mmCIF file of C-alpha atoms in Angstrom:
data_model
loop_
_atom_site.group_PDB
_atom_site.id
_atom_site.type_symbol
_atom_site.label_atom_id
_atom_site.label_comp_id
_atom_site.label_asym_id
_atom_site.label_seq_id
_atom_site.Cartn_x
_atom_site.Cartn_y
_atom_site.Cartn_z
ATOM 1 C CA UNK F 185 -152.103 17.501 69.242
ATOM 2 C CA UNK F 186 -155.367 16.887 69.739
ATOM 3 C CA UNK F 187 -157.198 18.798 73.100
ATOM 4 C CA UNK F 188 -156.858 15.910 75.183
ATOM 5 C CA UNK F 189 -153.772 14.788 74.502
ATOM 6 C CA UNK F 190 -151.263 13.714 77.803
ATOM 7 C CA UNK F 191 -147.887 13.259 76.757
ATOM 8 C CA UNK F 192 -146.110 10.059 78.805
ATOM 9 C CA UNK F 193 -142.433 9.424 77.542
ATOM 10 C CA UNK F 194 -142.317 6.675 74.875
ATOM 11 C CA UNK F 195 -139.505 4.252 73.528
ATOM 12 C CA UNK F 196 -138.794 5.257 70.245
ATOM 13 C CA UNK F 197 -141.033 3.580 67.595
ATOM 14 C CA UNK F 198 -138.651 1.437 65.169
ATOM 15 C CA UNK F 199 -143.686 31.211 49.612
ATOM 16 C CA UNK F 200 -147.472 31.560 50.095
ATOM 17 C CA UNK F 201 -145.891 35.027 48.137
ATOM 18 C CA UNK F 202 -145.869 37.416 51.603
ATOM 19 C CA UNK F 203 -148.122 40.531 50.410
ATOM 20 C CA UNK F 204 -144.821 43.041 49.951
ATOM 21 C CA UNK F 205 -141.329 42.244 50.086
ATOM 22 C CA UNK F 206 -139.180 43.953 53.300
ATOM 23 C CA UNK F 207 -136.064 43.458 54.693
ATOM 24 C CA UNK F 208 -135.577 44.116 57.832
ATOM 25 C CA UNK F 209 -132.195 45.636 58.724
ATOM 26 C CA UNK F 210 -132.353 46.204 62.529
ATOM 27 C CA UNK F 211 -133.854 45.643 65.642
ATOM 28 C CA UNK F 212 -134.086 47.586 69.304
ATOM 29 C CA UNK F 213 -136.663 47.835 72.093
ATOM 30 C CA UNK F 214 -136.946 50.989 72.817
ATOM 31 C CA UNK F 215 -137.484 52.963 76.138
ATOM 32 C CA UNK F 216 -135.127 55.582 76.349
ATOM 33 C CA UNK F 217 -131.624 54.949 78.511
ATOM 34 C CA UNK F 218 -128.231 53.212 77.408
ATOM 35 C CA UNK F 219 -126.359 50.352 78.249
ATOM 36 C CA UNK F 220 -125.348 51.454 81.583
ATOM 37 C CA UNK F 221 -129.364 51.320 82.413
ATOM 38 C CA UNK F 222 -129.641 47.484 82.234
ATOM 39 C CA UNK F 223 -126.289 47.336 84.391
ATOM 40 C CA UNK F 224 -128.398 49.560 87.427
ATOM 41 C CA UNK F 225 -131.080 47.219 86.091
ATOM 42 C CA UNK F 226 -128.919 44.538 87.590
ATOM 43 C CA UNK F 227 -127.459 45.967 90.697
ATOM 44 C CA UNK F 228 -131.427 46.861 91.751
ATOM 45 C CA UNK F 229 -132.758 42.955 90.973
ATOM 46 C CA UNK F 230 -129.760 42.113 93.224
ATOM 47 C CA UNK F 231 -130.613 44.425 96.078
ATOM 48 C CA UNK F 232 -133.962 43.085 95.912
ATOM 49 C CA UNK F 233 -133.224 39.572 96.057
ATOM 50 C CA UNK F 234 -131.404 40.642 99.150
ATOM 51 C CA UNK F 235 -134.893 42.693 100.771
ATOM 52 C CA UNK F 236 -133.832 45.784 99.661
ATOM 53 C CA UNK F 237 -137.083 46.933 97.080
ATOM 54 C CA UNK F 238 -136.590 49.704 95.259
ATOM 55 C CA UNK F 239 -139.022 51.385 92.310
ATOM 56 C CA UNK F 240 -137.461 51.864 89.321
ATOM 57 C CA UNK F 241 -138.421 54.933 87.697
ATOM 58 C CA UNK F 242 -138.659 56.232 83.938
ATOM 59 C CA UNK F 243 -137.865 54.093 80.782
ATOM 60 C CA UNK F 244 -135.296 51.539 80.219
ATOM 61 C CA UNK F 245 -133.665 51.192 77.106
ATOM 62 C CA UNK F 246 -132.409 48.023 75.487
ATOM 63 C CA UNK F 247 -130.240 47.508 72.570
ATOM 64 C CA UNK F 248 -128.975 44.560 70.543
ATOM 65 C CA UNK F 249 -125.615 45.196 72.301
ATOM 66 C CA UNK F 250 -127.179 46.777 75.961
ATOM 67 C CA UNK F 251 -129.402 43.576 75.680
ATOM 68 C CA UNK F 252 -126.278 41.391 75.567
ATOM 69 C CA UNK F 253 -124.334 43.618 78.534
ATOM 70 C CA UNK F 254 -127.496 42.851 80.754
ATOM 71 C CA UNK F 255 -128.021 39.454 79.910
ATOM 72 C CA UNK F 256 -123.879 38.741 80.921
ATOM 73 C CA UNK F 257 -124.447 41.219 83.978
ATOM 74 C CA UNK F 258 -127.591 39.538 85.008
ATOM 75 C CA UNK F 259 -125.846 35.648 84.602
ATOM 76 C CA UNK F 260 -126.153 35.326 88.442
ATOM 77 C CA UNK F 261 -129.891 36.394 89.005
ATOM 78 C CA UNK F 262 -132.360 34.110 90.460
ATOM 79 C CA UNK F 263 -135.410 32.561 88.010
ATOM 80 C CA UNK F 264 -136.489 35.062 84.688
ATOM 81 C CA UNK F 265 -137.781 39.078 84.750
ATOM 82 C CA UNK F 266 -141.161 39.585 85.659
ATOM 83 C CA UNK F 267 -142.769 41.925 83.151
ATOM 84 C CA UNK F 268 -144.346 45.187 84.653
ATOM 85 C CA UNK F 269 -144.977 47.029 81.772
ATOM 86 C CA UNK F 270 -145.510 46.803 78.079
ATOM 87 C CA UNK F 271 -142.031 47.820 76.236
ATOM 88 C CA UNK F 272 -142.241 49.402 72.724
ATOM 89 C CA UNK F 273 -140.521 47.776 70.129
ATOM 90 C CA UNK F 274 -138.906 49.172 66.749
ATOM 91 C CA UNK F 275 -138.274 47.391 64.061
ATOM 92 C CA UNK F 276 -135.977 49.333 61.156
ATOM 93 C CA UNK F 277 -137.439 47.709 58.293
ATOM 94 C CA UNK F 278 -137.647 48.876 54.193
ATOM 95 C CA UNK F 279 -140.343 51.517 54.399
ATOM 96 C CA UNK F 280 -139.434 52.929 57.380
ATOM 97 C CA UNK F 281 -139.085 51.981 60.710
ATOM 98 C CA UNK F 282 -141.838 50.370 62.581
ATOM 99 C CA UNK F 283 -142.985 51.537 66.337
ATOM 100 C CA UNK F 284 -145.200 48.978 68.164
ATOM 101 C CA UNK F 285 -146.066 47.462 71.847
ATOM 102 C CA UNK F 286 -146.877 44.094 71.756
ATOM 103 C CA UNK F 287 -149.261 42.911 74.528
ATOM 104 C CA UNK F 288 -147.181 40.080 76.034
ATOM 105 C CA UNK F 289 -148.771 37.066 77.653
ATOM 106 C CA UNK F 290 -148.496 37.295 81.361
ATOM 107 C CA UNK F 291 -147.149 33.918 82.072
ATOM 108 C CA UNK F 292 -144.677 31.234 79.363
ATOM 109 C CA UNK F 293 -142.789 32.727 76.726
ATOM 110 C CA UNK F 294 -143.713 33.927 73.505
ATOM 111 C CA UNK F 295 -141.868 36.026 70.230
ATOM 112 C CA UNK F 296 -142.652 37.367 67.043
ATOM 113 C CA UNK F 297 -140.976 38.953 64.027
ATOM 114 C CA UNK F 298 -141.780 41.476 61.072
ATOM 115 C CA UNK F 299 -141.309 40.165 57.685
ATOM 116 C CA UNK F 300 -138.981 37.334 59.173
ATOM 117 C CA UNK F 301 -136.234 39.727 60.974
ATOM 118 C CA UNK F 302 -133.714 37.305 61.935
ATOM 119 C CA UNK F 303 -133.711 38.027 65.552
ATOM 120 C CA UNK F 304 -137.119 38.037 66.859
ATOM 121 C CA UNK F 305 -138.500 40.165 70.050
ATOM 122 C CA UNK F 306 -139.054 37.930 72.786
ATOM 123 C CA UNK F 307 -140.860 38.118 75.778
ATOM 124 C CA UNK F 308 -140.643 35.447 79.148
ATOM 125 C CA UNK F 309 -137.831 33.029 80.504
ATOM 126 C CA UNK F 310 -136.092 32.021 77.245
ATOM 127 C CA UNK F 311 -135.224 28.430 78.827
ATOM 128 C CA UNK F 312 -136.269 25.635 76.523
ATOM 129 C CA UNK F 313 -139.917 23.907 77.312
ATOM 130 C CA UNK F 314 -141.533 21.234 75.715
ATOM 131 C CA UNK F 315 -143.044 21.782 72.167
ATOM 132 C CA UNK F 316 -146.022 19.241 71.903
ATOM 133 C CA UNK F 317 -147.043 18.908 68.530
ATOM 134 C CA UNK F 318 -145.473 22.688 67.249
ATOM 135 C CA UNK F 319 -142.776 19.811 66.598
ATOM 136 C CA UNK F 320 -144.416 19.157 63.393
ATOM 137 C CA UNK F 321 -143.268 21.874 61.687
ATOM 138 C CA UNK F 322 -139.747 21.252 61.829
ATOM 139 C CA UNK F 323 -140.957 17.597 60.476
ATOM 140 C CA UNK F 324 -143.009 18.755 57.600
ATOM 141 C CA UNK F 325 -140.221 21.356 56.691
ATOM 142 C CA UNK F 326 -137.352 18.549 56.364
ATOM 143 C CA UNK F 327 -139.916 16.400 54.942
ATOM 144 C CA UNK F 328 -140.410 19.447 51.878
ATOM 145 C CA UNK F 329 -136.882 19.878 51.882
ATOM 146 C CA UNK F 330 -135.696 16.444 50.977
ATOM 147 C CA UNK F 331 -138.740 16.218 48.737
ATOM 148 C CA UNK F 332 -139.850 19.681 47.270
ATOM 149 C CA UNK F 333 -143.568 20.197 46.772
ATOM 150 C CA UNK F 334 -145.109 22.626 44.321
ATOM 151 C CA UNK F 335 -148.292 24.392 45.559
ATOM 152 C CA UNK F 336 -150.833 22.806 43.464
ATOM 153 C CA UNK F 337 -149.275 19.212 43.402
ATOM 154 C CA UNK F 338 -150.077 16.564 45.432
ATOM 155 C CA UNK F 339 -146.212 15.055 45.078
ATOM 156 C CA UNK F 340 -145.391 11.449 45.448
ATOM 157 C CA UNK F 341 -147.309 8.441 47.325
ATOM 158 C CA UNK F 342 -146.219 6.494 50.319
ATOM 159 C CA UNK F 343 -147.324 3.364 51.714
ATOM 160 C CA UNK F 344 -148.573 3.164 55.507
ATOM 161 C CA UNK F 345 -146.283 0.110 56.921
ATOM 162 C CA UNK F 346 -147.889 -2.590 59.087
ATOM 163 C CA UNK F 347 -145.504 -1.744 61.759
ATOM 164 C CA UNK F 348 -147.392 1.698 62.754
ATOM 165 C CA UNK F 349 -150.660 0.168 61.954
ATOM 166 C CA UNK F 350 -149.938 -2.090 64.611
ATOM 167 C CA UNK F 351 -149.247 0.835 67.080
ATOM 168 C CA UNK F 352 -152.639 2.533 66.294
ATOM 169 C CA UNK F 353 -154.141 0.773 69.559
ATOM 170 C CA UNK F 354 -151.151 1.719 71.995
ATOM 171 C CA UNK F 355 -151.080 5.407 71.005
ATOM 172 C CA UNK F 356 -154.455 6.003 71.280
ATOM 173 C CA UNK F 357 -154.259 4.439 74.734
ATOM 174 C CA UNK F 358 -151.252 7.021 75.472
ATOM 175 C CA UNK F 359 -153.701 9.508 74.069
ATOM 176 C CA UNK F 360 -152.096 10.602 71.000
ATOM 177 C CA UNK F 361 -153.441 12.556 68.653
ATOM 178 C CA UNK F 362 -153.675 10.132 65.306
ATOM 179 C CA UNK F 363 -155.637 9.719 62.074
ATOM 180 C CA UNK F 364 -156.983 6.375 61.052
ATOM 181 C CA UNK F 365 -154.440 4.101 59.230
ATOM 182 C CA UNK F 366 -154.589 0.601 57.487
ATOM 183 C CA UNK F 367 -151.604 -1.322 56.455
ATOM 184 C CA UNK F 368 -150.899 -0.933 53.055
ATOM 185 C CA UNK F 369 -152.863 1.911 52.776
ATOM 186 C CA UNK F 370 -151.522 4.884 50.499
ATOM 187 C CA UNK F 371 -150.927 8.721 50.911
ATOM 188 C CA UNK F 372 -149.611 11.166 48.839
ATOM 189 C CA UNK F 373 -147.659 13.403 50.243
ATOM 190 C CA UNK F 374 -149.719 16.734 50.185
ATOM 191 C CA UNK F 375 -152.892 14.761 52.055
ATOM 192 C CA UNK F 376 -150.247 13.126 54.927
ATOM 193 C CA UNK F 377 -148.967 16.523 55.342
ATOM 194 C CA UNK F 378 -152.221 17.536 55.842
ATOM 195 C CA UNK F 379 -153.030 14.832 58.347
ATOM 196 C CA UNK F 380 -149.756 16.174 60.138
ATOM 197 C CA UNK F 381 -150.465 19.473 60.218
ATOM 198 C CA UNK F 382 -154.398 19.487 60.622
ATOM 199 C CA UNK F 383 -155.373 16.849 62.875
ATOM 200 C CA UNK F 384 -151.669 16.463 64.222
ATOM 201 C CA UNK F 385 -151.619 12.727 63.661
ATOM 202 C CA UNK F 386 -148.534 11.920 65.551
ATOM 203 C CA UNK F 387 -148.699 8.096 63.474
ATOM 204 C CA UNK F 388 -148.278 10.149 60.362
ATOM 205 C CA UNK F 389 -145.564 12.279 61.913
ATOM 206 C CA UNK F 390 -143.722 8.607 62.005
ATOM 207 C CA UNK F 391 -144.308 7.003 58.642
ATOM 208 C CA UNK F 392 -142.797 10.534 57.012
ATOM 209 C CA UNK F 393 -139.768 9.760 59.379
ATOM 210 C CA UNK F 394 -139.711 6.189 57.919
ATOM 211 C CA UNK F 395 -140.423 7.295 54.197
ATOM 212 C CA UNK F 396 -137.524 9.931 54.555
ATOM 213 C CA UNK F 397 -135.116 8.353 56.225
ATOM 214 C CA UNK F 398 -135.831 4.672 57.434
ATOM 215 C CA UNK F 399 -136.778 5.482 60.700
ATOM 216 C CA UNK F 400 -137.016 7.622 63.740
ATOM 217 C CA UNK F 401 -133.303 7.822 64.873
ATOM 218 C CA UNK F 402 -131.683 9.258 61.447
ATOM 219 C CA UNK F 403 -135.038 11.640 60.687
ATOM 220 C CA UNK F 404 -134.395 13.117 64.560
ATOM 221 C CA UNK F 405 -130.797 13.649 63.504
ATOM 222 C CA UNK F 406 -131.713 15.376 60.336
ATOM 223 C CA UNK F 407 -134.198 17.610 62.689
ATOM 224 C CA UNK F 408 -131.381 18.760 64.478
ATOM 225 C CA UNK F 409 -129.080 18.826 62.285
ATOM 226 C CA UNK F 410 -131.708 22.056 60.234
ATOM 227 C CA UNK F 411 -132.133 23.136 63.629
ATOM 228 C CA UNK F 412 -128.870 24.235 63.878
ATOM 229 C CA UNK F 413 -128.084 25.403 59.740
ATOM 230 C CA UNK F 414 -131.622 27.375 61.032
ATOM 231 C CA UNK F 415 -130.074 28.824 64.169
ATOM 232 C CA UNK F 416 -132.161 27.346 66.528
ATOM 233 C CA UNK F 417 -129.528 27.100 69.289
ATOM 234 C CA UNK F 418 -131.849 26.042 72.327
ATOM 235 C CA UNK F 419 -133.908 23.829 70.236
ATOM 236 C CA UNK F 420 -133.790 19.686 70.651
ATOM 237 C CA UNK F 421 -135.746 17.071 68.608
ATOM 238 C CA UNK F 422 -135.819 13.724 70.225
ATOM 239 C CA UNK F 423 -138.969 12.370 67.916
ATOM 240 C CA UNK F 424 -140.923 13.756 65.302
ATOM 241 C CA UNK F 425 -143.915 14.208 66.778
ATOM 242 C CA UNK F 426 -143.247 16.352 70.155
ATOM 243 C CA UNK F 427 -145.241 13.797 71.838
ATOM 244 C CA UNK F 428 -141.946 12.829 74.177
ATOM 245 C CA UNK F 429 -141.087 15.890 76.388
ATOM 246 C CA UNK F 430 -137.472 15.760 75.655
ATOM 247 C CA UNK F 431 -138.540 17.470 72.363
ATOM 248 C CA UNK F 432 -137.615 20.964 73.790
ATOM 249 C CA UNK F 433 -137.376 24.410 72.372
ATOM 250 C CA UNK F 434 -138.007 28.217 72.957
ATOM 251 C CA UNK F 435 -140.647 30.347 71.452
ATOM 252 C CA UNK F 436 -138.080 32.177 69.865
ATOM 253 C CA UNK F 437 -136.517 29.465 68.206
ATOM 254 C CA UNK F 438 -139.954 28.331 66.699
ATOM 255 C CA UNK F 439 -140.778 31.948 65.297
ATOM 256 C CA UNK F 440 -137.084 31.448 63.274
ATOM 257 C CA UNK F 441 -138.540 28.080 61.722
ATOM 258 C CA UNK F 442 -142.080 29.246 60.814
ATOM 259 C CA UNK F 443 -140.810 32.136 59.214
ATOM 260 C CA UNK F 444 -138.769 29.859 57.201
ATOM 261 C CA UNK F 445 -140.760 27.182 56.744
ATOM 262 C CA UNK F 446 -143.533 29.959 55.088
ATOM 263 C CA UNK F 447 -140.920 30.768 52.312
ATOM 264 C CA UNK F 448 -141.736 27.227 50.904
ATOM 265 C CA UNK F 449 -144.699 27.487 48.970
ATOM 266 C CA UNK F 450 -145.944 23.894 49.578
ATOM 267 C CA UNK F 451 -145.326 24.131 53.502
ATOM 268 C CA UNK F 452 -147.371 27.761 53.266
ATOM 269 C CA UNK F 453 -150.406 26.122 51.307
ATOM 270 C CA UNK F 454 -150.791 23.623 53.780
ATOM 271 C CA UNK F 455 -150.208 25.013 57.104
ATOM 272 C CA UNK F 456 -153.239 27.466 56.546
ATOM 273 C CA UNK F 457 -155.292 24.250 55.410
ATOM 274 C CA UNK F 458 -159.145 24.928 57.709
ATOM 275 C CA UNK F 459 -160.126 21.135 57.481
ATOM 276 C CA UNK F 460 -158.769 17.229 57.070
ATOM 277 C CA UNK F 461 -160.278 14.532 55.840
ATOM 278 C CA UNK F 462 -159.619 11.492 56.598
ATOM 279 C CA UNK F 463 -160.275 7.579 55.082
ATOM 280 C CA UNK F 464 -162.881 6.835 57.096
ATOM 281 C CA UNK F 465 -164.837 10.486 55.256
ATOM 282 C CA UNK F 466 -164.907 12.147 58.447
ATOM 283 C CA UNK F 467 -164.155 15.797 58.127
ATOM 284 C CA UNK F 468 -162.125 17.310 61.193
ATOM 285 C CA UNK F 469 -161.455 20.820 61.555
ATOM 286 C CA UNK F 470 -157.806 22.717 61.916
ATOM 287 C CA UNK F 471 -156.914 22.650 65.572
ATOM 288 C CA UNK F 472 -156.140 26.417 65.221
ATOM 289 C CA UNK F 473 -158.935 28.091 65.391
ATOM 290 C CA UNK F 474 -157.779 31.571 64.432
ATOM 291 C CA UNK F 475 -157.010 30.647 60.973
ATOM 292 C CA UNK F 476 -158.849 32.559 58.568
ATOM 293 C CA UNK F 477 -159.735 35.658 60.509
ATOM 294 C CA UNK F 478 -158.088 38.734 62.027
ATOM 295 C CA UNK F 479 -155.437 38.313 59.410
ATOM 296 C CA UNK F 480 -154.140 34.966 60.796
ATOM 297 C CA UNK F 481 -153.008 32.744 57.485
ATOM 298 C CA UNK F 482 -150.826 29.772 58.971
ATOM 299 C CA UNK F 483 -150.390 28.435 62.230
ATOM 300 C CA UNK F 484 -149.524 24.859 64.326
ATOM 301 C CA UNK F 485 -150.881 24.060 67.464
ATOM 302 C CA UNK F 486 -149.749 22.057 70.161
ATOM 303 C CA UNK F 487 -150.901 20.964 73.813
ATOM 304 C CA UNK F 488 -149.513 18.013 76.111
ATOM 305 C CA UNK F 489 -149.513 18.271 80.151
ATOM 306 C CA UNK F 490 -145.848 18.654 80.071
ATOM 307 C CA UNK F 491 -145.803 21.453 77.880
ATOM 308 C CA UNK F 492 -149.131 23.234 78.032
ATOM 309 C CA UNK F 493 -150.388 24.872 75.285
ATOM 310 C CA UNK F 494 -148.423 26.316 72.567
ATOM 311 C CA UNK F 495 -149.071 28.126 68.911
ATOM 312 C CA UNK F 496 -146.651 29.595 66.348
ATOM 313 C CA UNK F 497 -148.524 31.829 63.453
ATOM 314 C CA UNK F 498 -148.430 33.735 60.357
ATOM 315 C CA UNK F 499 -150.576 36.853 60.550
ATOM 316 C CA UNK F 500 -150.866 39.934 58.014
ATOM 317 C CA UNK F 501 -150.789 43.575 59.485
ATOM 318 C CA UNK F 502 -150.885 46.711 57.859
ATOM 319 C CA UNK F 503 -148.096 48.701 59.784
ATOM 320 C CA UNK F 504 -147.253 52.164 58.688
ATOM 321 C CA UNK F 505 -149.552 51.822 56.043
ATOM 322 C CA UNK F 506 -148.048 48.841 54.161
ATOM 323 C CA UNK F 507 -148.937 44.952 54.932
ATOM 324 C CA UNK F 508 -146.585 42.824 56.511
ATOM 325 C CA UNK F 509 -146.223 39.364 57.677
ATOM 326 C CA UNK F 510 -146.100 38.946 61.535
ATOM 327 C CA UNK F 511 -144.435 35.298 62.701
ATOM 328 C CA UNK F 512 -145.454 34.737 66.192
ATOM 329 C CA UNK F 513 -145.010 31.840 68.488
ATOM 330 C CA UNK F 514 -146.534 31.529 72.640
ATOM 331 C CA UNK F 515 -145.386 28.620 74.509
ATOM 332 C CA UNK F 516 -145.889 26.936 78.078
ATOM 333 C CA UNK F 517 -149.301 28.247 78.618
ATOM 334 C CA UNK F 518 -150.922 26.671 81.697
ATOM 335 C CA UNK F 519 -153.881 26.878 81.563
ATOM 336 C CA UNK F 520 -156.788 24.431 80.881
ATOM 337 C CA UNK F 521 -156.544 21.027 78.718
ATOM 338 C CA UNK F 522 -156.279 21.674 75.392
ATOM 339 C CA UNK F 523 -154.411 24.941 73.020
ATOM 340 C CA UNK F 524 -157.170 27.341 73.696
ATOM 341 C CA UNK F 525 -154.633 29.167 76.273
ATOM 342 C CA UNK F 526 -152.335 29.795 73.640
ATOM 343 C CA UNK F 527 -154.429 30.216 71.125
ATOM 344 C CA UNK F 528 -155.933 33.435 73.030
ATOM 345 C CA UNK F 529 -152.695 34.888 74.177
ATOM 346 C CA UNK F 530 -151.853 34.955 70.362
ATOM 347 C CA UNK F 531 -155.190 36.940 69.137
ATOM 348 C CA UNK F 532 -154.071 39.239 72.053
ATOM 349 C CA UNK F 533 -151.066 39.821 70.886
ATOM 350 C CA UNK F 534 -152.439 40.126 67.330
ATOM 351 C CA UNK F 535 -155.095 42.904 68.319
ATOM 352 C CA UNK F 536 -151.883 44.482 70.005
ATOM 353 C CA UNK F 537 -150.079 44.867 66.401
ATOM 354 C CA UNK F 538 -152.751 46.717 64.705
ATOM 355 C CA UNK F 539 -155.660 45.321 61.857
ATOM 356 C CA UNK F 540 -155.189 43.367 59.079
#
């Protein structure tokens, strides 16, 4: 969305080819201890919930399965971890495994993956937040799926009903983030995925729910319904724009659909698109200002006062001497009025990685 955007709730309106191929077979953070750490882990966040402080000392190591023994032992803490220190991660991927320490954002959530492991690291509360317009991906990637386009094609034209040309006035009053529209008016589908994924034009967002599937109601369904063939378990669509703040999901989550929505070569030549267009022949530039430098290739932004800002990513990073493709999302950044919070927790966790 665009910086100013405020988010009110609404009624319902009726592979770019990644630069080597690895598959990751594992995952662990690493820090030295076993699963009985994260259970004294446990007992210690309870005694100091009850006044009792103590300083825990040396490394704690976490698992897939230790990870899952804390999370169950932990079920009765109260509110999320607060992170202390950086935690090393390592990533068993073709190649040879891969040792980093990812500088977290202090505050939100955020998670990345190597090469599209399936279970991303995470960092943060894990509890769903509002997406803003990061929403769009999930609508552009149903929108590709149900009508494939190749990389160099601009695919099929739609029509711009008089119904959303009508609501042009009311959402620019709400503050939405739109492109300029006339009834009648035609766009192919490459240049309104553009104006989705560019200038986040929340009107567009709307007609592609209308072209694909009649409306709003059914397109939300189909959102969910990838969601979960996805694995997005803690992810909700309730529009296709992320405008409402019942569209809810986690940072993990989002890294899972940008890593799949970058396999499709039409979704990956577009979401790394610098500038829009639109009728009117003004040029506006990609909301997401790291694109095209330190690596960065793809990315969707997203700010709205419920949410704050958010970003998911596609960056390049040469890792144990071979380049691989880092999917990255930070959410529920408070800070300021626009994506530039999230936007600068990302290149912070970028620098953290390594270079291009």
């Amino acid at each position: 969305m665009k910086p100013h955007d405020v988010a009110t709730p609404q009624a319902a309106t009726p592979k770019p080819t990644q630069a080597g191929t690895h598959v990751p077979t594992a995952l662990a953070l690493v820090a030295g201890a076993d699963a009985g750490a994260g259970l004294r882990v446990c007992a210690e966040r309870r005694a100091a919930h009850a006044g009792r402080r103590r300083l825990l000392r040396g490394p704690v190591a976490l698992v897939v399965g230790a990870l899952l023994a804390l999370v169950a032992g932990c079920a009765d803490d109260a509110g999320p971890a607060t992170r202390t220190a950086p935690v090393t991660a390592t990533v068993a991927a073709t190649g040879g495994d891969l040792t980093i320490q990812p500088d977290w954002p202090k505050d939100g959530q955020a998670a990345l993956s190597v090469d599209g492991v399936r279970t991303p690291l995470t960092s943060g509360t894990a509890k769903p937040t509002p997406t803003a317009s990061v929403a769009k991906v999930m609508t552009a990637y149903v929108f590709l799926k149900v009508k494939p386009l190749a990389a160099g094609s601009s695919g099929p034209s739609f029509t711009i009903s008089a119904e959303e040309a009508a609501r042009s006035a009311d959402r620019l009053r709400r503050s939405e983030s739109t492109t300029p529209i006339t009834a009648g008016e035609s766009f192919t589908q490459r240049r309104a995925l553009e104006a989705l994924m560019v200038v986040s034009a929340n009107n567009i967002a709307h007609e592609i729910a209308r072209w694909v599937d009649g409306g709003d109601a059914a397109f939300v369904a189909r959102m969910n319904r990838t969601a979960r063939e996805l694995g997005m378990t803690d992810t909700t669509y309730t529009d296709p724009s992320g405008f409402d703040p019942a569209t809810v999901s986690t940072a993990a989550d989002q890294v899972k659909l940008f890593g799949a929505a970058m396999r499709d070569p039409g979704f990956a030549s577009i979401a790394g698109v610098p500038s829009y267009t639109d009728s009117a022949r003004a040029t506006k530039p990609n909301g997401n200002s790291l694109l095209g430098r330190d690596g960065v290739v793809a990315g969707k932004t997203g700010f709205t006062t419920p949410a704050g800002a958010n970003l998911v990513f596609a960056a390049e990073r040469q890792l144990n001497g071979r380049k691989h493709l880092i999917i990255g999302a930070v959410m529920s950044q408070h800070r300021g009025k626009t994506a530039a919070a999230a936007i600068s927790e990302s290149e912070k966790l970028l620098t953290s990685l390594g270079k291009p």
